[in-house]
PDB file of C-alpha atoms in Angstrom:
ATOM      1  CA  UNK A   1     145.480 167.306 -47.900  1.00 60.00           C
ATOM      2  CA  UNK A   2     143.061 168.279 -45.139  1.00 71.00           C
ATOM      3  CA  UNK A   3     140.632 165.546 -46.236  1.00 76.00           C
ATOM      4  CA  UNK A   4     143.441 163.000 -46.457  1.00 70.00           C
ATOM      5  CA  UNK A   5     144.753 163.812 -42.966  1.00 69.00           C
ATOM      6  CA  UNK A   6     141.205 163.614 -41.529  1.00 76.00           C
ATOM      7  CA  UNK A   7     140.680 160.241 -43.252  1.00 76.00           C
ATOM      8  CA  UNK A   8     143.959 158.928 -41.801  1.00 71.00           C
ATOM      9  CA  UNK A   9     142.532 159.384 -38.298  1.00 74.00           C
ATOM     10  CA  UNK A  10     139.542 157.126 -39.035  1.00 79.00           C
ATOM     11  CA  UNK A  11     139.628 153.438 -37.989  1.00 81.00           C
ATOM     12  CA  UNK A  12     140.518 151.104 -40.835  1.00 78.00           C
ATOM     13  CA  UNK A  13     142.202 153.798 -42.928  1.00 77.00           C
ATOM     14  CA  UNK A  14     144.153 152.387 -45.852  1.00 73.00           C
ATOM     15  CA  UNK A  15     146.590 154.610 -47.707  1.00 68.00           C
ATOM     16  CA  UNK A  16     145.487 155.211 -51.324  1.00 66.00           C
ATOM     17  CA  UNK A  17     147.936 153.630 -53.735  1.00 66.00           C
ATOM     18  CA  UNK A  18     148.648 154.777 -57.271  1.00 66.00           C
ATOM     19  CA  UNK A  19     149.392 151.524 -59.090  1.00 67.00           C
ATOM     20  CA  UNK A  20     150.341 153.411 -62.248  1.00 67.00           C
ATOM     21  CA  UNK A  21     153.243 155.111 -60.455  1.00 65.00           C
ATOM     22  CA  UNK A  22     154.325 151.827 -58.829  1.00 66.00           C
ATOM     23  CA  UNK A  23     154.990 153.809 -55.627  1.00 66.00           C
ATOM     24  CA  UNK A  24     153.225 151.620 -53.061  1.00 71.00           C
ATOM     25  CA  UNK A  25     152.561 152.826 -49.536  1.00 77.00           C
ATOM     26  CA  UNK A  26     154.524 155.710 -48.046  1.00 82.00           C
ATOM     27  CA  UNK A  27     157.467 155.067 -45.751  1.00 88.00           C
ATOM     28  CA  UNK A  28     158.367 156.896 -42.567  1.00 91.00           C
ATOM     29  CA  UNK A  29     161.786 157.656 -41.054  1.00 93.00           C
ATOM     30  CA  UNK A  30     161.714 159.962 -38.034  1.00 93.00           C
ATOM     31  CA  UNK A  31     165.466 160.565 -37.825  1.00 95.00           C
ATOM     32  CA  UNK A  32     168.227 161.736 -40.147  1.00 96.00           C
ATOM     33  CA  UNK A  33     171.229 159.459 -40.661  1.00 95.00           C
ATOM     34  CA  UNK A  34     173.933 159.769 -38.007  1.00 95.00           C
ATOM     35  CA  UNK A  35     177.082 161.638 -39.077  1.00 94.00           C
ATOM     36  CA  UNK A  36     180.020 159.667 -40.492  1.00 94.00           C
ATOM     37  CA  UNK A  37     182.069 158.147 -37.671  1.00 92.00           C
ATOM     38  CA  UNK A  38     179.058 157.568 -35.428  1.00 94.00           C
ATOM     39  CA  UNK A  39     176.529 154.768 -35.087  1.00 93.00           C
ATOM     40  CA  UNK A  40     172.845 154.708 -34.178  1.00 93.00           C
ATOM     41  CA  UNK A  41     172.120 154.299 -30.479  1.00 90.00           C
ATOM     42  CA  UNK A  42     169.128 154.198 -28.153  1.00 88.00           C
ATOM     43  CA  UNK A  43     168.527 156.556 -25.234  1.00 79.00           C
ATOM     44  CA  UNK A  44     166.214 154.176 -23.401  1.00 74.00           C
ATOM     45  CA  UNK A  45     164.748 150.697 -23.554  1.00 60.00           C
ATOM     46  CA  UNK A  46     161.369 150.132 -25.132  1.00 55.00           C
ATOM     47  CA  UNK A  47     158.493 148.078 -23.816  1.00 57.00           C
ATOM     48  CA  UNK A  48     159.254 144.521 -22.662  1.00 58.00           C
ATOM     49  CA  UNK A  49     162.968 145.359 -22.255  1.00 57.00           C
ATOM     50  CA  UNK A  50     163.575 145.591 -26.010  1.00 60.00           C
ATOM     51  CA  UNK A  51     165.322 148.388 -27.856  1.00 64.00           C
ATOM     52  CA  UNK A  52     163.797 151.838 -27.553  1.00 82.00           C
ATOM     53  CA  UNK A  53     163.708 154.560 -30.148  1.00 88.00           C
ATOM     54  CA  UNK A  54     166.901 154.963 -32.244  1.00 92.00           C
ATOM     55  CA  UNK A  55     167.280 158.606 -31.193  1.00 93.00           C
ATOM     56  CA  UNK A  56     171.014 158.877 -30.465  1.00 93.00           C
ATOM     57  CA  UNK A  57     174.255 159.030 -32.451  1.00 94.00           C
ATOM     58  CA  UNK A  58     177.146 157.293 -30.665  1.00 92.00           C
ATOM     59  CA  UNK A  59     180.838 158.055 -31.194  1.00 91.00           C
ATOM     60  CA  UNK A  60     183.579 155.932 -29.634  1.00 86.00           C
ATOM     61  CA  UNK A  61     186.588 158.052 -28.599  1.00 84.00           C
ATOM     62  CA  UNK A  62     190.036 156.853 -27.481  1.00 79.00           C
ATOM     63  CA  UNK A  63     190.658 158.586 -24.139  1.00 75.00           C
ATOM     64  CA  UNK A  64     194.080 156.952 -23.556  1.00 70.00           C
ATOM     65  CA  UNK A  65     195.969 159.135 -26.008  1.00 56.00           C
ATOM     66  CA  UNK A  66     198.983 161.008 -24.741  1.00 46.00           C
ATOM     67  CA  UNK A  67     198.438 164.630 -23.692  1.00 44.00           C
ATOM     68  CA  UNK A  68     199.505 165.924 -27.117  1.00 46.00           C
ATOM     69  CA  UNK A  69     197.020 163.616 -28.820  1.00 47.00           C
ATOM     70  CA  UNK A  70     193.989 163.979 -26.517  1.00 47.00           C
ATOM     71  CA  UNK A  71     190.584 163.908 -28.113  1.00 50.00           C
ATOM     72  CA  UNK A  72     189.508 167.367 -29.176  1.00 52.00           C
ATOM     73  CA  UNK A  73     186.600 169.172 -27.531  1.00 49.00           C
ATOM     74  CA  UNK A  74     184.628 168.518 -30.726  1.00 49.00           C
ATOM     75  CA  UNK A  75     185.114 164.755 -30.140  1.00 50.00           C
ATOM     76  CA  UNK A  76     183.735 165.014 -26.596  1.00 50.00           C
ATOM     77  CA  UNK A  77     180.503 166.992 -27.069  1.00 59.00           C
ATOM     78  CA  UNK A  78     177.492 165.085 -25.802  1.00 62.00           C
ATOM     79  CA  UNK A  79     176.860 162.770 -22.876  1.00 60.00           C
ATOM     80  CA  UNK A  80     179.367 160.080 -21.892  1.00 58.00           C
ATOM     81  CA  UNK A  81     177.389 156.844 -21.808  1.00 61.00           C
ATOM     82  CA  UNK A  82     180.116 154.222 -21.353  1.00 58.00           C
ATOM     83  CA  UNK A  83     183.809 154.031 -20.468  1.00 56.00           C
ATOM     84  CA  UNK A  84     185.908 150.896 -20.848  1.00 59.00           C
ATOM     85  CA  UNK A  85     189.460 150.209 -19.703  1.00 59.00           C
ATOM     86  CA  UNK A  86     191.695 147.309 -20.683  1.00 57.00           C
ATOM     87  CA  UNK A  87     192.989 144.878 -18.057  1.00 59.00           C
ATOM     88  CA  UNK A  88     196.547 146.174 -18.473  1.00 56.00           C
ATOM     89  CA  UNK A  89     195.567 149.812 -18.910  1.00 54.00           C
ATOM     90  CA  UNK A  90     196.452 149.647 -22.604  1.00 55.00           C
ATOM     91  CA  UNK A  91     192.972 150.320 -23.916  1.00 62.00           C
ATOM     92  CA  UNK A  92     190.354 152.818 -22.851  1.00 78.00           C
ATOM     93  CA  UNK A  93     187.478 154.299 -24.764  1.00 80.00           C
ATOM     94  CA  UNK A  94     184.497 156.488 -24.103  1.00 84.00           C
ATOM     95  CA  UNK A  95     181.180 156.367 -25.907  1.00 85.00           C
ATOM     96  CA  UNK A  96     179.688 159.811 -26.440  1.00 88.00           C
ATOM     97  CA  UNK A  97     175.960 160.115 -27.193  1.00 89.00           C
ATOM     98  CA  UNK A  98     174.419 163.084 -28.989  1.00 91.00           C
ATOM     99  CA  UNK A  99     170.759 163.488 -29.977  1.00 93.00           C
ATOM    100  CA  UNK A 100     170.019 162.208 -33.461  1.00 94.00           C
ATOM    101  CA  UNK A 101     168.552 164.950 -35.682  1.00 94.00           C
ATOM    102  CA  UNK A 102     164.857 164.629 -36.583  1.00 94.00           C
ATOM    103  CA  UNK A 103     163.809 164.881 -40.211  1.00 94.00           C
ATOM    104  CA  UNK A 104     161.831 167.953 -41.235  1.00 94.00           C
ATOM    105  CA  UNK A 105     160.048 165.760 -43.807  1.00 93.00           C
ATOM    106  CA  UNK A 106     159.793 162.259 -42.269  1.00 93.00           C
ATOM    107  CA  UNK A 107     157.471 160.589 -44.824  1.00 89.00           C
ATOM    108  CA  UNK A 108     158.555 159.401 -48.240  1.00 89.00           C
ATOM    109  CA  UNK A 109     157.555 157.639 -51.427  1.00 85.00           C
ATOM    110  CA  UNK A 110     160.019 155.636 -53.503  1.00 86.00           C
ATOM    111  CA  UNK A 111     158.909 156.266 -57.084  1.00 83.00           C
ATOM    112  CA  UNK A 112     160.660 154.553 -60.014  1.00 83.00           C
ATOM    113  CA  UNK A 113     161.626 156.591 -63.050  1.00 80.00           C
ATOM    114  CA  UNK A 114     161.309 155.410 -66.684  1.00 82.00           C
ATOM    115  CA  UNK A 115     164.309 153.073 -66.259  1.00 86.00           C
ATOM    116  CA  UNK A 116     162.881 151.583 -63.035  1.00 81.00           C
ATOM    117  CA  UNK A 117     165.409 153.332 -60.776  1.00 87.00           C
ATOM    118  CA  UNK A 118     163.644 154.414 -57.597  1.00 86.00           C
ATOM    119  CA  UNK A 119     163.980 157.950 -56.331  1.00 88.00           C
ATOM    120  CA  UNK A 120     162.934 158.923 -52.828  1.00 89.00           C
ATOM    121  CA  UNK A 121     160.586 161.897 -52.413  1.00 87.00           C
ATOM    122  CA  UNK A 122     160.273 163.245 -48.855  1.00 90.00           C
ATOM    123  CA  UNK A 123     157.248 165.104 -47.481  1.00 87.00           C
ATOM    124  CA  UNK A 124     155.593 166.152 -44.224  1.00 87.00           C
ATOM    125  CA  UNK A 125     151.916 165.735 -43.373  1.00 77.00           C
ATOM    126  CA  UNK A 126     152.089 168.314 -40.580  1.00 74.00           C
ATOM    127  CA  UNK A 127     152.644 171.361 -42.808  1.00 58.00           C
TER     128      UNK A 127
END
């Protein structure tokens, strides 16, 4: 692994491919999936005004509920990034952003089994 990591730093490095395993090049996903009920969001814009890094999980919460139905404290953890209110006061929501968890093992290979069904194998080059 030490030789492989050193070789990766060299200009023109090309990942070795095992054609017999039909695995191809490794993939990389820095972040875990966001929890159910949230969507992926961005904490900042990237270069040239485009989207930045998908490093947030966003939950939309109804903040117009009656006092007995207010969003729980668990719903409101994180930073409020947007509030919207309807023209007639009949709709209001808050978007809550929480940091998206980073993967411990961000690299992967998709390797097909004997039936051709691909299985994902995660690993980390920093260990």
